[in-house]
CSV table of C-alpha atoms in Angstrom, one decimal:
chain,number,residue,atom,x,y,z
A,1,UNK,CA,85.2,117.7,156.2
A,2,UNK,CA,82.3,120.0,155.8
A,3,UNK,CA,79.0,118.8,155.3
A,4,UNK,CA,77.4,119.8,151.9
A,5,UNK,CA,75.5,122.7,153.7
A,6,UNK,CA,78.4,123.8,155.4
A,7,UNK,CA,80.4,123.9,152.4
A,8,UNK,CA,77.8,126.1,150.4
A,9,UNK,CA,77.2,128.2,153.3
A,10,UNK,CA,80.8,129.1,154.4
A,11,UNK,CA,82.4,128.7,150.9
A,12,UNK,CA,81.6,131.7,148.9
A,13,UNK,CA,82.6,129.9,145.5
A,14,UNK,CA,80.3,127.0,146.3
A,15,UNK,CA,77.4,129.3,147.3
A,16,UNK,CA,77.6,131.3,144.1
A,17,UNK,CA,77.9,128.0,142.2
A,18,UNK,CA,74.8,126.9,143.7
A,19,UNK,CA,73.2,130.4,142.9
A,20,UNK,CA,74.1,130.0,139.3
A,21,UNK,CA,72.6,126.6,139.0
A,22,UNK,CA,69.3,127.9,140.7
A,23,UNK,CA,69.3,130.9,138.2
A,24,UNK,CA,69.6,128.3,135.3
A,25,UNK,CA,66.5,126.2,136.9
A,26,UNK,CA,64.5,129.2,137.5
A,27,UNK,CA,64.8,130.5,133.7
A,28,UNK,CA,63.7,126.7,132.6
A,29,UNK,CA,60.7,127.2,134.8
A,30,UNK,CA,59.9,131.0,133.4
A,31,UNK,CA,60.4,129.6,129.8
A,32,UNK,CA,63.3,132.5,129.5
A,33,UNK,CA,66.7,131.3,127.9
A,34,UNK,CA,69.6,130.5,130.5
A,35,UNK,CA,71.6,133.3,132.0
A,36,UNK,CA,73.5,134.9,129.2
A,37,UNK,CA,77.1,134.5,131.0
A,38,UNK,CA,78.9,131.7,132.3
A,39,UNK,CA,79.9,130.8,135.9
A,40,UNK,CA,83.3,132.1,135.4
A,41,UNK,CA,81.8,135.3,134.2
A,42,UNK,CA,79.3,135.8,137.0
A,43,UNK,CA,82.3,135.1,139.5
A,44,UNK,CA,84.1,138.1,137.7
A,45,UNK,CA,80.8,140.2,137.6
A,46,UNK,CA,80.6,139.8,141.5
A,47,UNK,CA,84.4,140.4,142.3
A,48,UNK,CA,83.5,144.4,141.1
A,49,UNK,CA,80.3,144.5,143.3
A,50,UNK,CA,81.4,147.2,145.9
A,51,UNK,CA,78.7,145.6,148.3
A,52,UNK,CA,79.8,141.9,148.2
A,53,UNK,CA,82.5,141.6,150.8
A,54,UNK,CA,79.9,143.4,153.2
A,55,UNK,CA,76.9,141.2,152.2
A,56,UNK,CA,79.0,138.2,152.7
A,57,UNK,CA,80.3,139.2,156.0
A,58,UNK,CA,76.9,140.2,157.1
A,59,UNK,CA,75.6,136.9,156.1
A,60,UNK,CA,78.2,134.8,158.2
A,61,UNK,CA,77.9,137.1,160.9
A,62,UNK,CA,74.3,136.3,161.1
A,63,UNK,CA,74.8,132.7,161.5
A,64,UNK,CA,73.6,132.1,157.9
A,65,UNK,CA,70.3,133.8,158.2
A,66,UNK,CA,68.5,133.3,155.1
A,67,UNK,CA,67.1,137.0,155.0
A,68,UNK,CA,71.0,138.2,155.0
A,69,UNK,CA,71.9,135.6,152.0
A,70,UNK,CA,73.3,137.2,149.1
A,71,UNK,CA,71.0,137.2,146.1
A,72,UNK,CA,71.6,138.1,142.7
A,73,UNK,CA,68.1,140.2,141.4
A,74,UNK,CA,67.2,140.9,137.8
A,75,UNK,CA,66.8,144.5,137.6
A,76,UNK,CA,63.8,143.7,134.8
A,77,UNK,CA,62.0,140.5,135.8
A,78,UNK,CA,60.5,140.4,132.3
A,79,UNK,CA,64.1,139.7,130.9
A,80,UNK,CA,66.4,136.8,131.3
A,81,UNK,CA,69.9,136.8,133.5
A,82,UNK,CA,72.2,139.1,131.6
A,83,UNK,CA,75.3,140.8,133.4
A,84,UNK,CA,73.6,144.2,132.8
A,85,UNK,CA,70.1,143.0,134.0
A,86,UNK,CA,71.3,142.0,137.7
A,87,UNK,CA,72.1,143.3,140.9
A,88,UNK,CA,73.7,142.1,144.2
A,89,UNK,CA,71.3,142.2,147.1
A,90,UNK,CA,70.1,140.5,150.0
A,91,UNK,CA,67.7,137.6,149.7
A,92,UNK,CA,65.4,139.7,151.9
A,93,UNK,CA,65.5,142.9,149.5
A,94,UNK,CA,65.1,140.5,146.5
A,95,UNK,CA,61.9,138.8,148.0
A,96,UNK,CA,60.3,142.0,148.9
A,97,UNK,CA,60.9,143.4,145.5
A,98,UNK,CA,59.3,140.3,144.1
A,99,UNK,CA,56.1,140.7,146.3
A,100,UNK,CA,55.6,144.3,145.4
A,101,UNK,CA,56.1,143.8,141.8
A,102,UNK,CA,53.5,140.9,141.7
A,103,UNK,CA,51.2,143.1,143.6
A,104,UNK,CA,51.5,145.7,140.9
A,105,UNK,CA,51.2,143.1,138.1
A,106,UNK,CA,54.9,143.8,137.0
A,107,UNK,CA,55.4,140.0,137.2
A,108,UNK,CA,54.0,137.3,135.0
A,109,UNK,CA,53.3,139.5,131.9
A,110,UNK,CA,51.0,142.0,133.6
A,111,UNK,CA,48.7,139.3,135.8
A,112,UNK,CA,48.6,140.4,139.4
A,113,UNK,CA,47.9,138.3,142.5
A,114,UNK,CA,46.0,141.0,143.9
A,115,UNK,CA,42.1,140.8,143.9
A,116,UNK,CA,40.0,144.0,143.5
A,117,UNK,CA,37.6,144.7,146.1
A,118,UNK,CA,34.2,146.3,145.3
A,119,UNK,CA,32.5,147.9,148.3
A,120,UNK,CA,28.7,148.6,148.4
A,121,UNK,CA,26.7,150.4,150.6
A,122,UNK,CA,23.6,149.2,152.2
A,123,UNK,CA,21.5,151.3,149.5
A,124,UNK,CA,23.3,149.7,146.6
A,125,UNK,CA,21.6,146.5,145.0
A,126,UNK,CA,23.5,143.9,143.4
């Protein structure tokens, strides 16, 4: 019998069910509508993704390294999860995109976490 963690890290259907529930929860936190597809529709979409098998095999070979974990990324983060607004990537690719978008103010409706820097020389008075 698998433990709960082993089940979702080694069983693709259990893994993506967890992903789907996470999408629903994150949509609620962001005040977005829930995914505009069912879990069954998401599975059918996943089956059409040419990189699914490689991503899953690489994740398994890595010993379930979080960086290699398959992840569903929204193409436009200001829009909700729809089958036309998602792509399948690694968790690392998804996080790198999120960090880049946050720096550039593309997340959170134009608000950026970047802080402006003003450089003064010794002759400049404040």
